[in-house]
Amino acid sequence: MNNPFAQSDRASEIDYFCSCFNVYLRNRYGYKKDHAEVSASRLTIGTTGVKKFTFYLRFNPRMHPWPLKTLVIAQIGFDDTRIGNGTDFIRFVVKSSQRFGIENIGIESANHASSSLAAKCGFSPIAPATGVHWCGSIEAISRFVLEDIDKSI
């Protein structure tokens, strides 16, 4: 695994992920400035001041019910829906996963739209009775989102 932060400072890892996430957001949505920032607690990344999207991410939280090495999507929303924004973001995480040592992606407190995205992208519900939290391994999710690229070519 090519993770420059395997034995390093967690705050630096979060900052670096946030920088890469800002590059992704600028390329995807055409913004000229960064909109993602790391929280003061150094545990989360959120977006501010934009209308096209909302993200609130927990980078490798060390809490139940998430396995280690998980990027948790605590909030995700788009002004324009059903046009591939969510799938493209999941694809970005899958492609970045090895660099950051991410082995799983979680979706916390999913609403109907987030649950649909999770099911489409190969996640499994953590609490099947409620379907509130979803989690999937990078390996399982990549079969869905990278296969989606092949179909569109």
PDB file of C-alpha atoms in Angstrom:
ATOM      1  CA  MET A   1       0.000   0.000   0.000  1.00  0.00           C
ATOM      2  CA  ASN A   2       1.334   3.417  -0.924  1.00  0.00           C
ATOM      3  CA  ASN A   3       0.137   5.476   2.042  1.00  0.00           C
ATOM      4  CA  PRO A   4       2.561   8.272   2.975  1.00  0.00           C
ATOM      5  CA  PHE A   5       0.825   8.620   6.344  1.00  0.00           C
ATOM      6  CA  ALA A   6       0.832   5.000   7.514  1.00  0.00           C
ATOM      7  CA  GLN A   7       2.937   5.842  10.576  1.00  0.00           C
ATOM      8  CA  SER A   8       2.540   9.615  10.474  1.00  0.00           C
ATOM      9  CA  ASP A   9       0.498  12.365  12.011  1.00  0.00           C
ATOM     10  CA  ARG A  10      -3.272  11.937  11.547  1.00  0.00           C
ATOM     11  CA  ALA A  11      -3.872  15.703  11.291  1.00  0.00           C
ATOM     12  CA  SER A  12      -1.465  15.946   8.348  1.00  0.00           C
ATOM     13  CA  GLU A  13      -3.256  13.067   6.661  1.00  0.00           C
ATOM     14  CA  ILE A  14      -6.621  14.808   7.050  1.00  0.00           C
ATOM     15  CA  ASP A  15      -5.165  18.077   5.721  1.00  0.00           C
ATOM     16  CA  TYR A  16      -3.734  16.304   2.691  1.00  0.00           C
ATOM     17  CA  PHE A  17      -7.012  14.501   1.994  1.00  0.00           C
ATOM     18  CA  CYS A  18      -8.834  17.834   2.259  1.00  0.00           C
ATOM     19  CA  SER A  19      -6.420  19.376  -0.275  1.00  0.00           C
ATOM     20  CA  CYS A  20      -7.043  16.549  -2.728  1.00  0.00           C
ATOM     21  CA  PHE A  21     -10.796  16.826  -2.099  1.00  0.00           C
ATOM     22  CA  ASN A  22     -10.634  20.557  -2.925  1.00  0.00           C
ATOM     23  CA  VAL A  23      -8.879  19.776  -6.214  1.00  0.00           C
ATOM     24  CA  TYR A  24     -11.652  17.287  -7.008  1.00  0.00           C
ATOM     25  CA  LEU A  25     -14.371  19.846  -6.160  1.00  0.00           C
ATOM     26  CA  ARG A  26     -12.726  22.581  -8.274  1.00  0.00           C
ATOM     27  CA  ASN A  27     -12.392  20.233 -11.246  1.00  0.00           C
ATOM     28  CA  ARG A  28     -15.901  18.789 -10.927  1.00  0.00           C
ATOM     29  CA  TYR A  29     -17.819  22.012 -10.270  1.00  0.00           C
ATOM     30  CA  GLY A  30     -15.608  24.711 -11.788  1.00  0.00           C
ATOM     31  CA  TYR A  31     -15.007  26.691  -8.617  1.00  0.00           C
ATOM     32  CA  LYS A  32     -11.851  28.795  -8.438  1.00  0.00           C
ATOM     33  CA  LYS A  33     -11.347  28.666  -4.669  1.00  0.00           C
ATOM     34  CA  ASP A  34     -11.334  25.930  -2.058  1.00  0.00           C
ATOM     35  CA  HIS A  35     -14.604  25.198  -0.288  1.00  0.00           C
ATOM     36  CA  ALA A  36     -13.688  22.208   1.859  1.00  0.00           C
ATOM     37  CA  GLU A  37     -11.977  22.782   5.161  1.00  0.00           C
ATOM     38  CA  VAL A  38     -10.853  20.700   8.098  1.00  0.00           C
ATOM     39  CA  SER A  39     -12.690  21.345  11.364  1.00  0.00           C
ATOM     40  CA  ALA A  40     -10.962  22.798  14.399  1.00  0.00           C
ATOM     41  CA  SER A  41     -11.141  19.385  16.065  1.00  0.00           C
ATOM     42  CA  ARG A  42      -9.074  17.992  13.150  1.00  0.00           C
ATOM     43  CA  LEU A  43     -11.527  15.104  12.781  1.00  0.00           C
ATOM     44  CA  THR A  44     -13.934  16.218  10.059  1.00  0.00           C
ATOM     45  CA  ILE A  45     -14.014  17.908   6.672  1.00  0.00           C
ATOM     46  CA  GLY A  46     -16.931  20.114   5.687  1.00  0.00           C
ATOM     47  CA  THR A  47     -17.861  22.385   2.805  1.00  0.00           C
ATOM     48  CA  THR A  48     -18.978  25.949   3.257  1.00  0.00           C
ATOM     49  CA  GLY A  49     -20.293  28.796   1.151  1.00  0.00           C
ATOM     50  CA  VAL A  50     -21.503  26.824  -1.859  1.00  0.00           C
ATOM     51  CA  LYS A  51     -24.914  26.071  -3.275  1.00  0.00           C
ATOM     52  CA  LYS A  52     -24.137  23.193  -5.624  1.00  0.00           C
ATOM     53  CA  PHE A  53     -23.192  20.666  -2.938  1.00  0.00           C
ATOM     54  CA  THR A  54     -22.874  19.926   0.768  1.00  0.00           C
ATOM     55  CA  PHE A  55     -20.398  17.483   2.241  1.00  0.00           C
ATOM     56  CA  TYR A  56     -19.544  16.630   5.807  1.00  0.00           C
ATOM     57  CA  LEU A  57     -16.987  13.839   6.067  1.00  0.00           C
ATOM     58  CA  ARG A  58     -15.418  11.964   8.951  1.00  0.00           C
ATOM     59  CA  PHE A  59     -11.968  10.830   7.942  1.00  0.00           C
ATOM     60  CA  ASN A  60     -11.162   7.505   9.597  1.00  0.00           C
ATOM     61  CA  PRO A  61     -13.284   7.994  12.721  1.00  0.00           C
ATOM     62  CA  ARG A  62     -12.481   5.697  15.555  1.00  0.00           C
ATOM     63  CA  MET A  63     -15.994   5.048  16.768  1.00  0.00           C
ATOM     64  CA  HIS A  64     -18.770   2.480  16.579  1.00  0.00           C
ATOM     65  CA  PRO A  65     -20.215   1.280  14.189  1.00  0.00           C
ATOM     66  CA  TRP A  66     -17.460   2.090  11.692  1.00  0.00           C
ATOM     67  CA  PRO A  67     -14.590  -0.279  10.965  1.00  0.00           C
ATOM     68  CA  LEU A  68     -11.077   1.152  11.014  1.00  0.00           C
ATOM     69  CA  LYS A  69      -9.850   2.848   7.846  1.00  0.00           C
ATOM     70  CA  THR A  70     -13.299   4.147   6.884  1.00  0.00           C
ATOM     71  CA  LEU A  71     -14.246   7.446   5.284  1.00  0.00           C
ATOM     72  CA  VAL A  72     -17.705   8.248   6.652  1.00  0.00           C
ATOM     73  CA  ILE A  73     -20.034  10.474   4.686  1.00  0.00           C
ATOM     74  CA  ALA A  74     -22.004  12.127   7.483  1.00  0.00           C
ATOM     75  CA  GLN A  75     -23.810  14.485   5.109  1.00  0.00           C
ATOM     76  CA  ILE A  76     -23.991  14.654   1.338  1.00  0.00           C
ATOM     77  CA  GLY A  77     -26.300  16.759  -0.764  1.00  0.00           C
ATOM     78  CA  PHE A  78     -26.494  18.261  -4.232  1.00  0.00           C
ATOM     79  CA  ASP A  79     -28.501  21.096  -5.722  1.00  0.00           C
ATOM     80  CA  ASP A  80     -28.916  19.073  -8.924  1.00  0.00           C
ATOM     81  CA  THR A  81     -29.824  15.457  -8.207  1.00  0.00           C
ATOM     82  CA  ARG A  82     -29.976  12.232 -10.203  1.00  0.00           C
ATOM     83  CA  ILE A  83     -27.229  13.345 -12.620  1.00  0.00           C
ATOM     84  CA  GLY A  84     -24.310  11.305 -11.244  1.00  0.00           C
ATOM     85  CA  ASN A  85     -22.802  13.695  -8.681  1.00  0.00           C
ATOM     86  CA  GLY A  86     -22.970  11.176  -5.832  1.00  0.00           C
ATOM     87  CA  THR A  87     -21.611   8.324  -7.920  1.00  0.00           C
ATOM     88  CA  ASP A  88     -18.782  10.550  -9.158  1.00  0.00           C
ATOM     89  CA  PHE A  89     -17.857  11.460  -5.576  1.00  0.00           C
ATOM     90  CA  ILE A  90     -17.850   7.789  -4.551  1.00  0.00           C
ATOM     91  CA  ARG A  91     -15.646   7.096  -7.588  1.00  0.00           C
ATOM     92  CA  PHE A  92     -13.231   9.840  -6.417  1.00  0.00           C
ATOM     93  CA  VAL A  93     -12.982   8.196  -2.977  1.00  0.00           C
ATOM     94  CA  VAL A  94     -12.431   4.744  -4.514  1.00  0.00           C
ATOM     95  CA  LYS A  95      -9.659   6.077  -6.767  1.00  0.00           C
ATOM     96  CA  SER A  96      -8.045   7.933  -3.812  1.00  0.00           C
ATOM     97  CA  SER A  97      -8.454   5.106  -1.322  1.00  0.00           C
ATOM     98  CA  GLN A  98      -5.064   3.482  -1.655  1.00  0.00           C
ATOM     99  CA  ARG A  99      -3.239   6.802  -1.279  1.00  0.00           C
ATOM    100  CA  PHE A 100      -4.996   7.454   2.028  1.00  0.00           C
ATOM    101  CA  GLY A 101      -5.325   3.924   3.371  1.00  0.00           C
ATOM    102  CA  ILE A 102      -9.119   3.978   3.101  1.00  0.00           C
ATOM    103  CA  GLU A 103     -10.538   0.455   3.041  1.00  0.00           C
ATOM    104  CA  ASN A 104     -14.239   1.232   3.561  1.00  0.00           C
ATOM    105  CA  ILE A 105     -16.743   3.981   2.856  1.00  0.00           C
ATOM    106  CA  GLY A 106     -19.652   4.574   5.202  1.00  0.00           C
ATOM    107  CA  ILE A 107     -22.816   6.635   4.873  1.00  0.00           C
ATOM    108  CA  GLU A 108     -24.221   7.813   8.183  1.00  0.00           C
ATOM    109  CA  SER A 109     -27.918   8.431   8.865  1.00  0.00           C
ATOM    110  CA  ALA A 110     -28.841   8.008   5.215  1.00  0.00           C
ATOM    111  CA  ASN A 111     -32.008   9.561   3.881  1.00  0.00           C
ATOM    112  CA  HIS A 112     -33.888   8.120   0.894  1.00  0.00           C
ATOM    113  CA  ALA A 113     -31.545   9.669  -1.699  1.00  0.00           C
ATOM    114  CA  SER A 114     -28.392   8.588   0.158  1.00  0.00           C
ATOM    115  CA  SER A 115     -29.796   5.097   0.661  1.00  0.00           C
ATOM    116  CA  SER A 116     -30.503   4.849  -3.074  1.00  0.00           C
ATOM    117  CA  LEU A 117     -26.936   5.936  -3.829  1.00  0.00           C
ATOM    118  CA  ALA A 118     -25.577   3.408  -1.327  1.00  0.00           C
ATOM    119  CA  ALA A 119     -27.603   0.526  -2.757  1.00  0.00           C
ATOM    120  CA  LYS A 120     -26.631   1.483  -6.328  1.00  0.00           C
ATOM    121  CA  CYS A 121     -22.933   1.626  -5.441  1.00  0.00           C
ATOM    122  CA  GLY A 122     -22.691  -1.714  -3.632  1.00  0.00           C
ATOM    123  CA  PHE A 123     -22.890  -0.676   0.019  1.00  0.00           C
ATOM    124  CA  SER A 124     -24.608  -2.890   2.578  1.00  0.00           C
ATOM    125  CA  PRO A 125     -26.820  -1.647   5.397  1.00  0.00           C
ATOM    126  CA  ILE A 126     -25.144  -1.873   8.792  1.00  0.00           C
ATOM    127  CA  ALA A 127     -28.481  -1.918  10.620  1.00  0.00           C
ATOM    128  CA  PRO A 128     -30.640  -3.887   8.170  1.00  0.00           C
ATOM    129  CA  ALA A 129     -33.784  -3.317  10.217  1.00  0.00           C
ATOM    130  CA  THR A 130     -33.538   0.450   9.822  1.00  0.00           C
ATOM    131  CA  GLY A 131     -31.221   0.832   6.837  1.00  0.00           C
ATOM    132  CA  VAL A 132     -29.921   4.025   8.408  1.00  0.00           C
ATOM    133  CA  HIS A 133     -26.169   3.412   8.170  1.00  0.00           C
ATOM    134  CA  TRP A 134     -24.480   1.884   5.136  1.00  0.00           C
ATOM    135  CA  CYS A 135     -20.931   0.636   4.700  1.00  0.00           C
ATOM    136  CA  GLY A 136     -18.979  -1.026   1.938  1.00  0.00           C
ATOM    137  CA  SER A 137     -15.441  -2.127   1.286  1.00  0.00           C
ATOM    138  CA  ILE A 138     -13.511  -0.309  -1.401  1.00  0.00           C
ATOM    139  CA  GLU A 139     -13.213  -3.645  -3.205  1.00  0.00           C
ATOM    140  CA  ALA A 140     -16.984  -4.203  -3.302  1.00  0.00           C
ATOM    141  CA  ILE A 141     -17.855  -0.593  -4.152  1.00  0.00           C
ATOM    142  CA  SER A 142     -15.253  -0.367  -6.917  1.00  0.00           C
ATOM    143  CA  ARG A 143     -16.979  -3.200  -8.790  1.00  0.00           C
ATOM    144  CA  PHE A 144     -20.074  -0.994  -9.074  1.00  0.00           C
ATOM    145  CA  VAL A 145     -18.647   2.494  -9.642  1.00  0.00           C
ATOM    146  CA  LEU A 146     -15.751   1.527 -11.888  1.00  0.00           C
ATOM    147  CA  GLU A 147     -17.979  -0.815 -13.893  1.00  0.00           C
ATOM    148  CA  ASP A 148     -20.317   2.179 -14.312  1.00  0.00           C
ATOM    149  CA  ILE A 149     -17.480   3.991 -16.154  1.00  0.00           C
ATOM    150  CA  ASP A 150     -17.087   1.071 -18.583  1.00  0.00           C
ATOM    151  CA  LYS A 151     -20.808   1.170 -19.425  1.00  0.00           C
ATOM    152  CA  SER A 152     -20.729   4.864 -20.262  1.00  0.00           C
ATOM    153  CA  ILE A 153     -17.845   4.582 -22.740  1.00  0.00           C
TER     154      ILE A 153
END
